[in-house]
Coordinates of N, CA and C in Angstrom, one line a residue:
M1 N 93.8 105.7 117.0 CA 94.9 106.5 117.6 C 96.1 105.9 117.9
F2 N 97.3 106.6 117.8 CA 98.5 106.2 118.2 C 98.8 107.0 119.3
V3 N 99.5 106.3 120.5 CA 99.9 106.9 121.6 C 101.4 106.7 121.6
I4 N 102.2 108.1 121.9 CA 103.5 108.2 121.5 C 104.2 108.4 122.9
V5 N 104.8 107.7 123.8 CA 105.4 108.1 125.1 C 107.1 108.2 124.8
D6 N 107.3 109.5 125.2 CA 108.6 109.9 125.1 C 109.1 111.0 126.1
D7 N 110.3 111.3 126.6 CA 110.7 112.4 127.4 C 110.9 113.7 126.7
R8 N 111.1 113.3 125.4 CA 111.5 114.4 124.4 C 110.5 115.0 123.7
E9 N 110.2 116.4 123.8 CA 108.7 117.0 123.2 C 109.2 116.9 121.5
I10 N 110.5 117.0 121.2 CA 110.8 117.1 119.8 C 110.3 115.7 119.2
V11 N 110.6 114.6 119.8 CA 110.3 113.3 119.3 C 108.8 113.2 119.1
K12 N 108.0 113.5 120.2 CA 106.5 113.2 120.4 C 105.9 114.2 119.3
T13 N 106.2 115.5 119.1 CA 105.7 116.3 118.1 C 106.1 116.1 116.6
G14 N 107.2 115.4 116.5 CA 107.7 115.0 115.2 C 106.9 113.8 114.7
Y15 N 106.5 112.8 115.6 CA 105.9 111.6 115.3 C 104.3 112.1 115.2
A16 N 103.7 113.2 116.0 CA 102.4 113.4 115.7 C 102.2 114.1 114.6
T17 N 103.2 115.0 114.1 CA 102.9 115.6 112.9 C 103.1 114.7 111.5
S18 N 104.0 113.6 111.6 CA 103.8 112.8 110.7 C 102.6 112.0 110.5
F19 N 102.1 111.6 111.8 CA 100.9 110.8 111.7 C 99.8 111.4 111.0
D20 N 99.7 112.9 111.5 CA 98.8 113.8 111.0 C 98.6 113.9 109.4
R21 N 99.7 114.0 108.9 CA 100.0 113.9 107.2 C 99.5 112.7 106.9
E22 N 99.3 111.7 107.4 CA 98.7 110.3 107.1 C 97.2 110.2 107.4
G23 N 96.7 111.3 107.9 CA 95.2 111.4 108.3 C 94.9 110.3 109.7
V24 N 95.9 110.2 110.4 CA 95.9 109.3 111.6 C 96.3 110.1 112.9
A25 N 95.1 109.8 113.7 CA 95.2 110.7 115.2 C 96.3 110.0 115.9
S26 N 96.9 111.0 116.7 CA 98.0 110.5 117.6 C 98.1 111.6 118.6
T27 N 98.7 111.2 119.8 CA 98.9 112.1 120.8 C 100.3 111.7 121.5
G28 N 101.0 112.7 122.0 CA 102.4 112.5 122.9 C 102.1 112.5 124.2
L29 N 102.7 111.8 125.0 CA 102.6 112.2 126.5 C 104.1 111.7 127.3
R30 N 104.3 112.5 128.4 CA 105.4 112.1 129.0 C 105.3 111.0 129.8
P31 N 106.2 110.2 130.2 CA 106.0 108.9 131.0 C 105.2 109.1 132.0
D32 N 105.4 109.9 133.0 CA 104.5 110.3 134.1 C 103.0 110.6 133.8
E33 N 102.7 111.4 132.8 CA 101.3 111.6 132.3 C 100.8 110.3 131.9
F34 N 101.6 109.6 131.1 CA 101.1 108.1 130.5 C 100.6 107.2 131.6
E35 N 101.5 107.1 132.5 CA 101.3 106.1 133.7 C 99.8 106.3 134.2
E36 N 99.8 107.8 134.7 CA 98.4 108.2 135.1 C 97.3 108.1 134.4
W37 N 97.5 108.4 133.2 CA 96.4 108.1 132.3 C 96.0 106.6 132.1
V38 N 96.9 105.8 131.4 CA 96.7 104.5 131.2 C 96.2 103.6 132.4
S39 N 96.3 104.0 133.7 CA 95.7 103.3 135.0 C 94.4 103.8 134.8
G40 N 94.0 105.0 134.5 CA 92.6 105.5 134.8 C 91.7 105.7 133.9
A41 N 92.2 105.4 132.6 CA 91.3 105.7 131.3 C 90.5 104.7 131.5
N42 N 89.3 105.2 130.8 CA 87.9 104.3 130.8 C 88.1 103.1 129.7
K43 N 87.4 102.3 129.6 CA 87.5 101.3 128.4 C 87.2 101.7 126.9
P44 N 86.2 102.5 126.5 CA 85.9 103.1 125.4 C 87.2 103.9 125.0
D45 N 87.9 104.7 125.9 CA 89.2 105.5 125.5 C 90.4 104.4 125.1
L46 N 90.6 103.6 125.8 CA 91.6 102.5 125.6 C 91.3 101.8 124.3
Q47 N 90.1 101.5 124.0 CA 89.7 100.9 122.8 C 90.1 101.7 121.6
A48 N 90.0 103.0 121.6 CA 90.4 103.8 120.4 C 91.9 103.9 120.2
V49 N 92.7 103.1 121.0 CA 94.0 103.3 120.7 C 94.4 102.2 119.8
E50 N 95.3 102.3 118.7 CA 95.6 101.4 117.8 C 96.9 100.7 118.2
A51 N 97.8 101.6 118.7 CA 99.1 101.0 119.3 C 99.7 102.1 120.2
F52 N 100.5 101.6 121.1 CA 101.4 102.4 121.9 C 102.9 102.4 121.5
L53 N 103.4 103.6 121.1 CA 104.9 103.6 120.6 C 105.6 104.2 121.9
I54 N 106.6 103.4 122.5 CA 107.3 103.6 123.6 C 108.7 104.1 123.1
G55 N 109.1 105.5 123.4 CA 110.2 106.0 123.0 C 111.4 105.9 124.3
D56 N 112.1 106.7 124.1 CA 113.2 107.0 125.2 C 112.7 107.6 126.5
C57 N 112.5 106.6 127.6 CA 112.1 107.1 128.9 C 112.4 106.4 129.9
T58 N 112.6 106.8 131.1 CA 112.8 105.9 132.3 C 112.0 104.8 132.6
N59 N 112.2 103.7 133.0 CA 111.3 102.5 133.2 C 110.3 102.0 132.3
R60 N 110.7 102.4 131.0 CA 109.9 101.7 129.8 C 109.8 100.3 129.9
E61 N 110.7 99.6 130.4 CA 110.5 98.3 130.5 C 109.2 97.6 131.2
A62 N 108.7 98.6 132.1 CA 107.8 98.2 132.9 C 106.5 98.6 132.1
F63 N 106.5 99.3 131.1 CA 105.1 99.8 130.4 C 104.4 98.6 129.7
P64 N 104.9 97.8 129.1 CA 104.2 96.7 128.5 C 103.1 96.0 129.5
R65 N 103.8 95.6 130.7 CA 102.8 95.0 131.6 C 101.7 96.0 132.1
L66 N 102.2 97.2 132.4 CA 101.2 98.2 132.6 C 99.9 98.3 131.6
I67 N 100.4 98.2 130.3 CA 99.4 98.4 129.3 C 98.5 97.2 129.1
R68 N 99.3 96.0 129.2 CA 98.4 94.7 129.2 C 97.5 94.6 130.2
E69 N 97.5 95.1 131.5 CA 96.3 95.0 132.4 C 95.2 95.6 131.9
R70 N 95.3 96.7 131.1 CA 94.1 97.4 130.6 C 93.9 97.5 129.1
C71 N 94.6 97.0 128.1 CA 94.5 97.1 126.9 C 95.2 96.0 126.0
V72 N 94.8 95.5 124.8 CA 95.2 94.5 124.1 C 96.1 95.0 123.0
A73 N 96.1 96.6 122.8 CA 96.7 97.2 121.5 C 98.3 96.9 121.4
P74 N 98.8 96.6 120.3 CA 100.3 96.5 120.3 C 101.1 97.7 121.0
V75 N 102.4 97.0 121.5 CA 103.2 98.0 122.2 C 104.5 97.8 121.3
I76 N 104.8 99.1 120.8 CA 106.1 99.0 119.9 C 107.2 100.0 120.6
A77 N 108.5 99.4 120.9 CA 109.5 100.2 121.3 C 110.2 100.9 120.1
L78 N 110.5 102.2 120.3 CA 111.2 103.1 119.4 C 112.6 103.1 119.9
N79 N 113.6 102.5 119.2 CA 115.0 102.4 120.0 C 115.9 103.3 119.2
D80 N 116.8 104.1 120.0 CA 117.6 104.8 119.6 C 118.9 104.1 119.2
S81 N 118.9 103.0 120.1 CA 120.5 102.2 120.2 C 120.6 101.1 119.3
P82 N 121.5 100.8 118.7 CA 121.7 99.6 117.8 C 122.0 98.5 118.6
S83 N 122.0 98.5 119.9 CA 122.5 97.5 120.6 C 121.6 96.3 120.8
L84 N 122.1 95.1 120.4 CA 121.5 93.9 120.4 C 121.0 93.5 121.8
E85 N 121.8 93.7 122.7 CA 121.6 93.6 124.3 C 120.3 94.4 124.5
Q86 N 120.1 95.5 124.2 CA 119.1 96.4 124.7 C 117.8 96.1 123.8
T87 N 117.9 95.6 122.7 CA 116.7 95.0 121.7 C 116.2 93.9 122.5
L88 N 116.9 92.9 122.8 CA 116.7 91.6 123.2 C 115.8 91.9 124.7
E89 N 116.4 92.8 125.6 CA 115.8 93.3 126.8 C 114.5 93.8 126.6
L90 N 114.2 94.6 125.7 CA 113.0 95.1 125.2 C 112.0 94.2 124.8
F91 N 112.4 93.2 124.3 CA 111.5 92.1 123.5 C 111.2 91.2 124.9
A92 N 112.1 91.1 125.8 CA 112.0 90.4 127.1 C 110.9 90.9 128.1
A93 N 110.8 92.1 127.9 CA 109.8 93.1 128.8 C 108.5 93.0 128.3
G94 N 108.4 92.4 127.1 CA 107.0 92.3 126.6 C 106.8 93.3 125.3
M95 N 107.5 93.9 124.7 CA 107.3 94.7 123.6 C 106.9 93.7 122.3
D96 N 106.0 94.2 121.6 CA 105.4 93.3 120.4 C 106.5 93.7 119.3
D97 N 107.2 94.7 119.3 CA 108.0 94.9 118.3 C 109.1 95.8 118.8
V98 N 110.3 95.9 118.1 CA 111.3 97.0 118.6 C 111.7 97.6 117.4
V99 N 111.8 98.7 117.0 CA 112.0 99.5 115.7 C 113.1 100.6 115.9
R100 N 114.1 100.4 115.1 CA 115.2 101.2 115.3 C 114.8 102.8 114.5
K101 N 115.1 103.8 115.4 CA 114.7 104.9 114.7 C 116.0 105.5 113.8
P102 N 116.0 106.3 112.7 CA 114.5 106.9 112.3 C 113.8 105.9 111.4
V103 N 112.3 105.9 111.6 CA 111.5 105.0 110.9 C 110.1 105.9 110.7
H104 N 109.7 105.6 109.4 CA 108.6 106.3 108.7 C 107.3 105.8 109.5
V105 N 106.4 106.8 109.4 CA 105.0 106.3 110.4 C 104.7 105.2 109.4
R106 N 104.4 105.2 108.1 CA 103.9 104.4 107.3 C 104.5 102.8 107.6
E107 N 105.8 102.9 108.0 CA 106.2 101.3 108.4 C 105.8 101.0 109.8
I108 N 105.6 102.1 110.7 CA 105.0 101.7 112.0 C 103.6 101.3 111.9
M109 N 102.8 101.7 110.9 CA 101.4 101.4 110.8 C 101.3 100.0 110.2
A110 N 102.2 99.7 109.2 CA 102.5 98.5 108.5 C 102.8 97.2 109.7
R111 N 103.5 97.6 110.7 CA 104.1 96.4 111.5 C 103.0 96.4 112.5
V112 N 102.4 97.6 112.7 CA 101.1 97.2 113.7 C 99.9 96.5 113.2
G113 N 99.8 96.5 111.7 CA 98.9 95.8 111.1 C 99.3 94.2 111.1
A114 N 100.6 94.0 110.9 CA 101.2 92.7 110.9 C 101.0 92.1 112.2
I115 N 101.3 92.9 113.4 CA 101.1 92.2 114.7 C 99.4 92.1 115.0
R116 N 98.7 92.8 114.6 CA 97.2 92.4 114.8 C 96.9 91.4 114.0
R117 N 97.4 91.0 112.8 CA 97.0 89.8 112.2 C 97.6 88.7 112.6
R118 N 98.8 88.7 113.3 CA 99.2 87.6 114.1 C 98.3 87.3 115.2
K119 N 98.0 88.4 115.9 CA 97.3 88.2 117.4 C 95.8 87.8 117.1
E120 N 95.1 88.4 116.1 CA 93.7 88.3 115.9 C 93.4 87.7 114.5
T121 N 94.3 87.4 113.8 CA 94.1 86.8 112.5 C 93.0 87.8 111.7
S122 N 93.1 89.0 111.8 CA 92.5 90.1 111.1 C 92.9 90.1 109.7
P123 N 92.2 90.1 108.7 CA 92.4 90.5 107.4 C 92.9 91.6 106.9
E124 N 93.4 91.9 105.6 CA 93.8 93.3 105.4 C 92.6 94.0 104.8
Y125 N 91.6 93.4 104.6 CA 90.4 93.9 104.0 C 89.1 93.1 104.6
K126 N 88.1 93.5 104.4 CA 86.7 92.9 104.7 C 85.7 93.3 103.8
I127 N 85.0 92.3 103.3 CA 84.0 92.4 102.3 C 82.6 92.5 103.0
V128 N 82.0 93.7 102.9 CA 80.7 94.0 103.5 C 79.6 94.3 102.2
G129 N 78.6 93.3 102.0 CA 77.9 93.5 100.8 C 78.6 93.8 99.7
E130 N 78.5 94.6 98.7 CA 79.0 95.2 97.6 C 80.6 95.9 97.7
M131 N 80.7 96.2 99.1 CA 82.0 96.8 99.2 C 83.2 95.9 99.8
R132 N 84.2 96.2 99.2 CA 85.8 95.6 99.9 C 86.3 96.9 100.6
V133 N 86.7 96.8 101.8 CA 87.0 98.0 102.6 C 88.3 97.4 103.2
Y134 N 89.4 98.0 102.8 CA 90.7 97.9 103.4 C 91.2 98.5 104.4
F135 N 92.1 97.9 105.2 CA 92.7 98.6 106.5 C 94.0 99.0 106.4
D136 N 94.7 99.1 105.4 CA 96.0 99.6 105.1 C 96.1 100.7 104.4
G137 N 95.2 101.6 104.3 CA 95.2 102.9 103.7 C 94.7 102.9 102.4
R138 N 94.4 101.8 101.7 CA 93.8 102.2 100.3 C 92.2 102.4 100.1
D139 N 91.8 103.1 99.4 CA 90.5 103.2 99.2 C 89.5 102.3 99.0
P140 N 88.5 102.2 99.6 CA 87.4 100.9 99.5 C 87.1 100.8 98.0
E141 N 86.6 99.7 97.6 CA 85.9 99.3 96.4 C 84.5 99.1 96.5
V142 N 83.9 99.7 95.6 CA 82.4 99.3 95.6 C 82.0 98.7 94.2
G143 N 81.6 97.3 94.2 CA 81.5 96.7 92.8 C 82.5 96.5 92.0
G144 N 83.9 96.3 92.9 CA 85.0 96.2 91.9 C 85.7 97.4 91.8
T145 N 85.0 98.7 91.8 CA 85.7 99.8 91.5 C 86.0 100.7 92.5
A146 N 87.0 101.3 92.5 CA 87.5 102.1 93.6 C 86.7 103.4 93.9
L147 N 86.6 103.5 95.4 CA 85.7 104.9 95.7 C 86.7 105.7 96.5
P148 N 87.3 106.8 95.6 CA 88.1 107.6 96.5 C 87.5 108.5 97.3
L149 N 88.0 108.4 98.6 CA 87.5 109.1 99.9 C 88.7 110.1 100.4
P150 N 88.2 111.1 101.2 CA 89.0 111.8 102.1 C 89.6 111.0 103.3
R151 N 90.7 111.6 103.7 CA 91.4 110.3 104.8 C 90.3 110.1 105.9
R152 N 89.7 111.3 106.5 CA 88.9 111.2 107.5 C 87.7 110.3 107.3
E153 N 87.1 110.4 105.9 CA 85.8 109.7 105.7 C 86.4 108.1 105.6
R154 N 87.5 108.1 104.9 CA 87.8 106.6 104.8 C 88.3 105.8 106.2
R155 N 88.7 106.6 107.0 CA 89.0 106.0 108.4 C 87.6 105.9 109.1
I156 N 86.7 106.7 108.9 CA 85.4 106.4 109.8 C 84.9 105.2 109.2
L157 N 84.8 105.0 107.7 CA 84.4 103.8 107.0 C 84.9 102.5 107.7
E158 N 86.3 102.7 107.6 CA 87.1 101.4 108.3 C 86.7 101.0 109.7
Y159 N 86.5 102.1 110.4 CA 86.0 102.0 112.0 C 84.8 101.3 112.0
L160 N 83.9 101.8 111.1 CA 82.4 101.2 111.1 C 82.3 99.7 110.7
V161 N 83.3 99.4 109.7 CA 83.5 98.3 109.5 C 84.1 97.3 110.3
Q162 N 85.2 97.6 111.0 CA 85.8 96.9 112.1 C 84.7 96.7 113.3
N163 N 83.7 97.5 113.6 CA 82.7 97.4 114.4 C 81.2 97.2 114.0
Q164 N 81.6 96.3 113.1 CA 80.0 96.1 112.2 C 78.9 95.5 113.2
S165 N 79.6 94.7 114.1 CA 78.7 93.8 114.9 C 77.9 94.8 115.9
K166 N 78.5 96.0 116.2 CA 77.9 96.6 117.2 C 77.7 98.2 116.8
R167 N 76.7 98.9 117.5 CA 76.5 100.5 117.2 C 77.6 101.2 118.0
V168 N 78.3 102.1 117.3 CA 79.2 103.0 117.9 C 78.9 104.4 118.0
T169 N 79.1 105.1 119.1 CA 78.7 106.4 119.3 C 79.9 107.5 118.6
K170 N 79.1 108.6 118.6 CA 80.0 109.9 117.8 C 81.2 109.9 118.5
T171 N 81.2 109.8 119.9 CA 82.6 110.0 120.9 C 83.4 109.0 120.3
Q172 N 83.1 107.8 120.3 CA 83.8 106.7 120.0 C 84.7 106.7 118.8
I173 N 83.9 107.2 117.6 CA 84.3 107.5 116.3 C 85.3 108.7 116.3
F174 N 84.9 109.7 117.0 CA 85.8 110.9 117.2 C 87.2 110.6 117.9
N175 N 87.0 109.8 118.9 CA 88.5 109.3 119.4 C 89.2 108.5 118.7
A176 N 88.5 107.7 117.9 CA 89.3 106.6 117.0 C 90.1 107.6 115.8
I177 N 89.3 108.5 115.4 CA 89.9 109.2 114.2 C 90.5 110.4 114.5
Y178 N 90.2 111.2 115.5 CA 90.9 112.4 115.8 C 92.0 112.5 117.2
G179 N 91.6 111.5 118.0 CA 92.5 111.2 119.3 C 91.8 111.7 120.4
L180 N 92.3 111.2 121.3 CA 91.5 111.4 122.7 C 91.9 112.9 123.3
F181 N 92.9 113.4 122.9 CA 93.3 114.6 123.5 C 93.2 115.8 122.6
D182 N 92.6 115.8 121.5 CA 92.3 116.8 120.6 C 91.4 117.8 121.1
D183 N 91.7 118.9 121.6 CA 91.1 120.0 122.0 C 90.5 121.2 120.8
E184 N 91.2 120.9 119.8 CA 91.0 122.1 118.9 C 90.0 121.6 117.9
V185 N 89.4 120.4 117.8 CA 88.4 119.9 117.0 C 87.1 119.5 117.8
E186 N 85.9 120.1 117.4 CA 84.8 119.8 118.2 C 84.4 118.2 117.5
E187 N 83.5 117.6 118.5 CA 83.2 116.2 118.2 C 82.0 116.3 116.8
D188 N 81.3 117.6 117.0 CA 80.2 117.6 115.7 C 80.8 117.5 114.4
V189 N 82.1 117.5 114.3 CA 82.7 117.2 112.9 C 82.5 116.0 112.4
V190 N 82.4 115.2 113.3 CA 82.1 113.7 113.0 C 80.8 113.6 112.2
E191 N 79.9 114.5 112.5 CA 78.5 114.4 111.9 C 78.6 114.8 110.6
S192 N 79.5 115.9 110.1 CA 79.8 116.4 109.0 C 80.3 115.1 107.9
H193 N 81.5 114.8 108.7 CA 82.1 113.6 107.7 C 81.3 112.4 107.4
I194 N 80.3 111.9 108.2 CA 79.4 111.0 108.1 C 78.4 111.2 107.2
S195 N 77.9 112.7 107.3 CA 76.9 113.2 106.2 C 77.6 113.0 104.6
K196 N 78.8 113.4 104.5 CA 79.5 113.3 103.3 C 79.9 111.8 102.8
L197 N 80.0 111.0 103.9 CA 80.3 109.6 103.6 C 79.1 109.0 102.9
R198 N 78.0 109.2 103.7 CA 76.8 108.5 103.3 C 76.2 109.2 102.1
K199 N 76.4 110.4 101.6 CA 76.1 110.6 100.3 C 76.8 109.9 99.2
K200 N 78.0 109.8 99.4 CA 78.9 108.9 98.4 C 78.5 107.6 98.2
L201 N 78.2 106.9 99.6 CA 78.1 105.5 99.5 C 76.6 105.5 98.9
R202 N 75.6 106.3 99.3 CA 74.3 106.0 98.8 C 74.4 106.1 97.0
H203 N 75.3 107.1 96.7 CA 75.2 107.3 95.1 C 75.8 106.1 94.5
R204 N 76.8 105.3 95.1 CA 77.4 104.3 94.4 C 76.6 103.1 94.9
L205 N 75.9 103.0 96.0 CA 75.2 101.7 96.3 C 73.7 101.6 96.0
G206 N 73.1 102.9 95.7 CA 71.7 102.9 95.5 C 71.0 103.2 97.0
Y207 N 71.6 103.2 98.2 CA 70.9 103.1 99.4 C 71.7 103.7 100.4
D208 N 71.4 104.1 101.5 CA 72.3 104.6 102.4 C 72.6 103.2 103.6
P209 N 73.9 103.0 103.6 CA 74.2 101.9 104.4 C 74.6 102.1 105.9
I210 N 74.3 103.4 106.2 CA 74.9 103.4 107.7 C 73.6 103.9 108.4
D211 N 73.1 103.2 109.5 CA 72.0 103.5 110.1 C 72.5 104.4 111.4
S212 N 71.7 105.5 111.7 CA 72.0 106.3 112.8 C 70.9 106.4 113.7
K213 N 71.0 106.4 114.8 CA 69.9 106.4 115.9 C 70.5 107.8 117.0
R214 N 69.5 108.5 117.2 CA 70.0 109.6 118.3 C 70.3 109.1 119.5
Y215 N 71.5 109.6 120.1 CA 72.0 108.9 121.5 C 72.4 107.9 121.4
L216 N 72.4 106.9 120.3 CA 72.9 105.6 120.2 C 74.0 105.4 119.6
G217 N 74.0 106.0 118.5 CA 75.2 106.1 117.5 C 74.9 105.6 116.0
Y218 N 75.8 105.2 115.5 CA 75.9 104.7 114.2 C 76.2 103.2 113.8
C219 N 75.8 102.5 112.9 CA 76.3 101.1 112.7 C 76.1 100.8 111.3
L220 N 76.6 99.8 110.5 CA 76.6 99.6 109.1 C 75.4 98.6 109.0
T221 N 74.5 98.5 107.9 CA 73.4 97.7 107.6 C 73.6 96.9 106.6
L222 N 74.9 97.0 106.2 CA 75.1 96.1 105.0 C 75.4 94.5 105.5
N223 N 75.1 93.5 104.6 CA 75.2 92.1 104.8 C 76.4 91.6 104.2

């Protein structure tokens, strides 16, 4: 999930709509809402955030420090001004990147991926069993052949692969795929997506690679 912080409703709504077209969860917050939320959010909620996008708002130079105290997700400034001085000030404040608007959300996602690779040396894909699962929007491959998946199912598979060493709950998956503040979609939709994903993987692999335990959640059983 991407968190967009900006005083202007039109900016938050515009980016949220663009992310939604890419099948990526996002939410927009006013600066005061954001400060209150990031200071009190629990760890699983913060872990669901892929990046923070800080737009035009007062005191935004203080946000990187506030975020770093609670979360390691990349922090990107969305800048309206071409001023070199302002760009340097934002980097000095601790921003991981400064992007001049307008910018396509795909470019933002690519920049976030690059930041994560630099910080965590995370690859653009991971091989698990017979699958090669990409983290840049491409469909996974099974036995060298692409497996076309709807965006939500693909994102769930990516999330399971990224958390392969641990079991994740339905709530964690929902927060990562739909966002923390989406009140219009019920968490139970996750079960439907996973059921369809399991059927497709079972058809290709010959077995069900997703282990589920009631109340404990899901994990991949591939090696």
